[in-house]
Coordinates of C-alpha atoms in Angstrom, one line a residue:
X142 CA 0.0 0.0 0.0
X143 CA 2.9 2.1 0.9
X144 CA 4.2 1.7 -2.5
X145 CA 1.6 2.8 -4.6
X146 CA 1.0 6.0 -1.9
X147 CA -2.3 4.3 -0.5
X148 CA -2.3 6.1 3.2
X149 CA -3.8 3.3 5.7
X150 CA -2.6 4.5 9.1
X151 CA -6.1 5.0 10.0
X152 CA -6.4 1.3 9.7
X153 CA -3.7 -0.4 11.7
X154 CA -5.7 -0.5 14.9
X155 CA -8.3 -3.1 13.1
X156 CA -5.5 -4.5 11.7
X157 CA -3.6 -5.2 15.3
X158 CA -6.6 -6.4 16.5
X159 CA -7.3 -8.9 13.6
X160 CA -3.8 -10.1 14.2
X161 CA -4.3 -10.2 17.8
X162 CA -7.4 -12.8 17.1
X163 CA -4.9 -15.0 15.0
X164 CA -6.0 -13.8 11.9
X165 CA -3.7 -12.3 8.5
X166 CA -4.9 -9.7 7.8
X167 CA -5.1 -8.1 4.3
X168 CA -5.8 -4.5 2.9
X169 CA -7.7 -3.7 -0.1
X170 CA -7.8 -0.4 -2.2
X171 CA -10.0 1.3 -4.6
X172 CA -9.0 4.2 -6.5
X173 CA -5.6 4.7 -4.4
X174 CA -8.2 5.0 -1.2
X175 CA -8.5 2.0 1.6
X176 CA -11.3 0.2 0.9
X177 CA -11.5 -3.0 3.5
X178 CA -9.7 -4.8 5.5
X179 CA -10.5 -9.2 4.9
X180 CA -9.3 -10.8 8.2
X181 CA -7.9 -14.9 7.4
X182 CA -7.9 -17.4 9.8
X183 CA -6.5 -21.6 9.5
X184 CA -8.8 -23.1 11.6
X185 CA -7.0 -25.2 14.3
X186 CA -7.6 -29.0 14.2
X187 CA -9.7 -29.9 17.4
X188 CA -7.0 -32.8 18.1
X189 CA -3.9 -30.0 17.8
X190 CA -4.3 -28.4 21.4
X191 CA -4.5 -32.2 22.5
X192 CA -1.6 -32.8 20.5
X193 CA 0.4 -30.6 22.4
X194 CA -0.9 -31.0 25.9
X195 CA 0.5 -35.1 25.0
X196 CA 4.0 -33.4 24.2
X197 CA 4.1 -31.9 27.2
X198 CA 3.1 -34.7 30.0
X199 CA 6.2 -37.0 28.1
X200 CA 8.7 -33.8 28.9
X201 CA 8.9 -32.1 25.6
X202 CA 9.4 -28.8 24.5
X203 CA 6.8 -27.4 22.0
X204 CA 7.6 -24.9 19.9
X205 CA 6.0 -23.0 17.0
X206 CA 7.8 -21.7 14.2
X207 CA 6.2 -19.9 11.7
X208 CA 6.0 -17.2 8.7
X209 CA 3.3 -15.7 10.4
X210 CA 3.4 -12.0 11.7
X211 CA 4.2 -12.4 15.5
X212 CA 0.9 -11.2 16.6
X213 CA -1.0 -13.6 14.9
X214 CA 1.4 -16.4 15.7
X215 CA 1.5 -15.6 19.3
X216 CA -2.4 -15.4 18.7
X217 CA -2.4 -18.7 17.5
X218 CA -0.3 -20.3 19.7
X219 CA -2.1 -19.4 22.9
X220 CA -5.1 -21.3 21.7
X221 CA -3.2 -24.7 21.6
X222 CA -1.3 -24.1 24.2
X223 CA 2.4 -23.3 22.7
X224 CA 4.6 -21.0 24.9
X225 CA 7.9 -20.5 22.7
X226 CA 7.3 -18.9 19.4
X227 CA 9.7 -18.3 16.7
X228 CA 7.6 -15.8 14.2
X229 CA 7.9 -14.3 10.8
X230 CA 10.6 -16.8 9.7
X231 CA 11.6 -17.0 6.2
X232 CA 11.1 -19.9 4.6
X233 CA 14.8 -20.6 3.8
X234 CA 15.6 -19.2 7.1
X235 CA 13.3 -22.5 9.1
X236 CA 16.3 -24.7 8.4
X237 CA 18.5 -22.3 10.0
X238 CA 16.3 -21.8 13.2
X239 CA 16.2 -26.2 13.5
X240 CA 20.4 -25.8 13.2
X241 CA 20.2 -23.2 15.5
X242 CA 18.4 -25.1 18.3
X243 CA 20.3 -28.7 17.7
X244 CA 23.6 -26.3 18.5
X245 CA 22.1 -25.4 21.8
X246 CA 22.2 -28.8 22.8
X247 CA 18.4 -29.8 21.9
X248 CA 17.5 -33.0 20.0
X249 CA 14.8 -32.0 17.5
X250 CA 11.8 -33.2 15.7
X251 CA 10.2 -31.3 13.2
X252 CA 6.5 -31.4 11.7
X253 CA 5.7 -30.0 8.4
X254 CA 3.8 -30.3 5.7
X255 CA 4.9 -27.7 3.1
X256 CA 7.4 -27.6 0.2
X257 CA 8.7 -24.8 2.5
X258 CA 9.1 -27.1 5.5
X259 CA 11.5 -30.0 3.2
X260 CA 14.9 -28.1 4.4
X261 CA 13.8 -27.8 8.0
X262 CA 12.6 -31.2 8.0
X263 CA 15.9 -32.5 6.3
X264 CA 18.1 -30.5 9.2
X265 CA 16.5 -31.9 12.1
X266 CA 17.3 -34.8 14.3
X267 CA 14.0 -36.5 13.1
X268 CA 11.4 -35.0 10.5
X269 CA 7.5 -35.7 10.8
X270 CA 5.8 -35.0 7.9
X271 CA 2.0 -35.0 7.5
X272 CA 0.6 -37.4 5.3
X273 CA -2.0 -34.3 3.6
X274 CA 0.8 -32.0 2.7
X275 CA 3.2 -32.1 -0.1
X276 CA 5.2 -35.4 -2.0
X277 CA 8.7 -32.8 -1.2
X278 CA 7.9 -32.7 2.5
X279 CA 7.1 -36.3 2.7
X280 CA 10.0 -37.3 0.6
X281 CA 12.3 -35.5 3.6
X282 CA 11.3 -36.5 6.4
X283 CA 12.0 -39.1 8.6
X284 CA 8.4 -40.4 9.6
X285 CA 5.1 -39.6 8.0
X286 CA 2.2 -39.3 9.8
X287 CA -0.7 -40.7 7.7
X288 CA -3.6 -39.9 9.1
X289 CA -2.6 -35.9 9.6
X290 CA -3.1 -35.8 13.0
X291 CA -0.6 -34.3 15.2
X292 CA -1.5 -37.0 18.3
X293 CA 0.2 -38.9 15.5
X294 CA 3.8 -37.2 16.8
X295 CA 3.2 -38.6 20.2
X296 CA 2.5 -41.4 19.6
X297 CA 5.4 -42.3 17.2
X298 CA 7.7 -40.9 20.0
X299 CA 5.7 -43.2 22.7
X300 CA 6.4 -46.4 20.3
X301 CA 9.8 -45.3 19.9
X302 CA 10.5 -45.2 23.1
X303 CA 8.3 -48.8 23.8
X304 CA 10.7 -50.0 21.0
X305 CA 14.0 -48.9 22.3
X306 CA 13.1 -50.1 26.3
X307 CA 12.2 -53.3 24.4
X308 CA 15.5 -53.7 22.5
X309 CA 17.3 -52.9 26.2
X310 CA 15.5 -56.0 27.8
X311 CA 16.5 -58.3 24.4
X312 CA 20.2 -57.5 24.9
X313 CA 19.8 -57.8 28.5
X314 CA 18.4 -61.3 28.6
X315 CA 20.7 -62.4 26.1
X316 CA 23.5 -61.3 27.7
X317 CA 22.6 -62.9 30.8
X318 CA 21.8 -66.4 29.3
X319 CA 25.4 -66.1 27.9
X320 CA 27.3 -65.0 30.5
X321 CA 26.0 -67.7 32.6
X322 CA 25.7 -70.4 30.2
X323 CA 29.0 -70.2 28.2
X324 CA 31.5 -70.5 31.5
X325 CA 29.2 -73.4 32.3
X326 CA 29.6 -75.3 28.8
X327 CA 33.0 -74.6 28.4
X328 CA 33.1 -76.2 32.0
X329 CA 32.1 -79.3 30.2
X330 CA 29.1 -79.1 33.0
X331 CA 26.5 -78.2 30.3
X332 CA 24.8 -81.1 28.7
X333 CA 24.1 -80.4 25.1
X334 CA 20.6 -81.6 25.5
X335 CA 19.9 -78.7 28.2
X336 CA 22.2 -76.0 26.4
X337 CA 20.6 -76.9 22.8
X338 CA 16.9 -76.4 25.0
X339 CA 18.6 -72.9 26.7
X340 CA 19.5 -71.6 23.1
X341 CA 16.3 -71.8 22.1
X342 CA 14.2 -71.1 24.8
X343 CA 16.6 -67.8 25.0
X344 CA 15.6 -66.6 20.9
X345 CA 12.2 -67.6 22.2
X346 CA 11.9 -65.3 25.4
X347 CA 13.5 -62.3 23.2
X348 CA 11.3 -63.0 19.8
X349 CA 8.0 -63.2 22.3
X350 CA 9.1 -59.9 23.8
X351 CA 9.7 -58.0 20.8
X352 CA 6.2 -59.5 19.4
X353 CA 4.5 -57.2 22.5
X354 CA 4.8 -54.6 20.4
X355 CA 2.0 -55.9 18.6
X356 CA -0.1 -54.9 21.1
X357 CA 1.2 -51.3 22.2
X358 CA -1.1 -48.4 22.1
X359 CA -0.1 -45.2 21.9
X360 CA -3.8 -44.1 21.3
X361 CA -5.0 -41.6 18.7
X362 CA -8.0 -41.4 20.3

């Protein structure tokens, strides 16, 4: 507006206060005079504030990083629940603000779903990408989420961790069975019988505990 010498200073209180809603707000002119103002708003997912609220309870940081002005964003944010805002980020800038917070000392995990998300989702220590957005954001991330539903993050981080504990307890088992059983057969005090039966029931026990997994819930619901 500026540039073509439209004057809307009389305007930027209903502007703030659009912005201040969580709206983008957008000027129109007629004749080099201010005509409207049209107010924008994404609607917010009624799973999203959820979402977060999950992220939270397991000890996460949540933070919202966005091209949005910083009104709206901050707007936005306190509807789901999001304290830390990084606002009015360029989009070749979002891969610098993930390199900037891994050099901090944070382990990151990005969600996107944008063609302007791929480099972010590429830096971080593991990229989500939703399953609605674009092929390029899908191609570079790590995980995609298929149903588009941000619970989705939390639960892939609560199976991740179930799957990692589970590993721990395979190694553990099978490092017990043969640190007790190999000083005992090369003891000759092993009968091949009982040390054929402890070999297998040892894969057994570790194959049945990894197949739990089959039955973890992370819940989406």
């Amino acid at each position: 507006m500026q540039e073509n010498g439209v004057d809307v200073s009389g305007l930027t209180a209903d502007v703030e206060k659009l912005e201040e809603e969580g709206k983008t707000a957008m000027l129109m002119a007629v004749d080099g005079k201010p005509a409207a103002i049209i107010g924008v708003a994404d609607t917010i997912k009624e799973s999203s504030k959820e979402a977060i609220n999950r992220l939270k309870e397991m000890g996460l940081e949540v933070w919202m990083l966005t091209g949005d002005n910083r009104r709206t964003a901050e707007a936005i944010a306190r509807q789901v629940g999001v304290e830390k805002v990084l606002a009015e980020v360029l989009p070749e800038d979002k891969a610098k603000q993930v390199e900037k917070l891994r050099g901090q000392g944070k382990v990151v995990g990005m969600v996107g779903d944008g063609i302007n998300d791929a480099p972010a989702l590429v830096t971080a220590d593991v990229g989500f990408a939703i399953g609605t957005g674009t092929d390029v954001a899908i191609e570079a991330a790590d995980i995609t989420l298929i149903r588009g539903d941000l619970r989705g993050v939390a639960a892939a981080i609560r199976l991740s961790r179930a799957t990692i504990k589970n590993i721990k307890q395979n190694l553990f088992w099978a490092l017990v069975y043969n640190t007790v059983g190999i000083p005992v057969a090369a003891l000759g005090l092993l009968n091949p019988v009982i040390a054929g039966a402890a070999m297998a029931f040892s894969s057994v026990s570790v194959v049945a505990n990894a197949l739990r997994l089959r039955r973890f819930k992370a819940g989406l619901a």
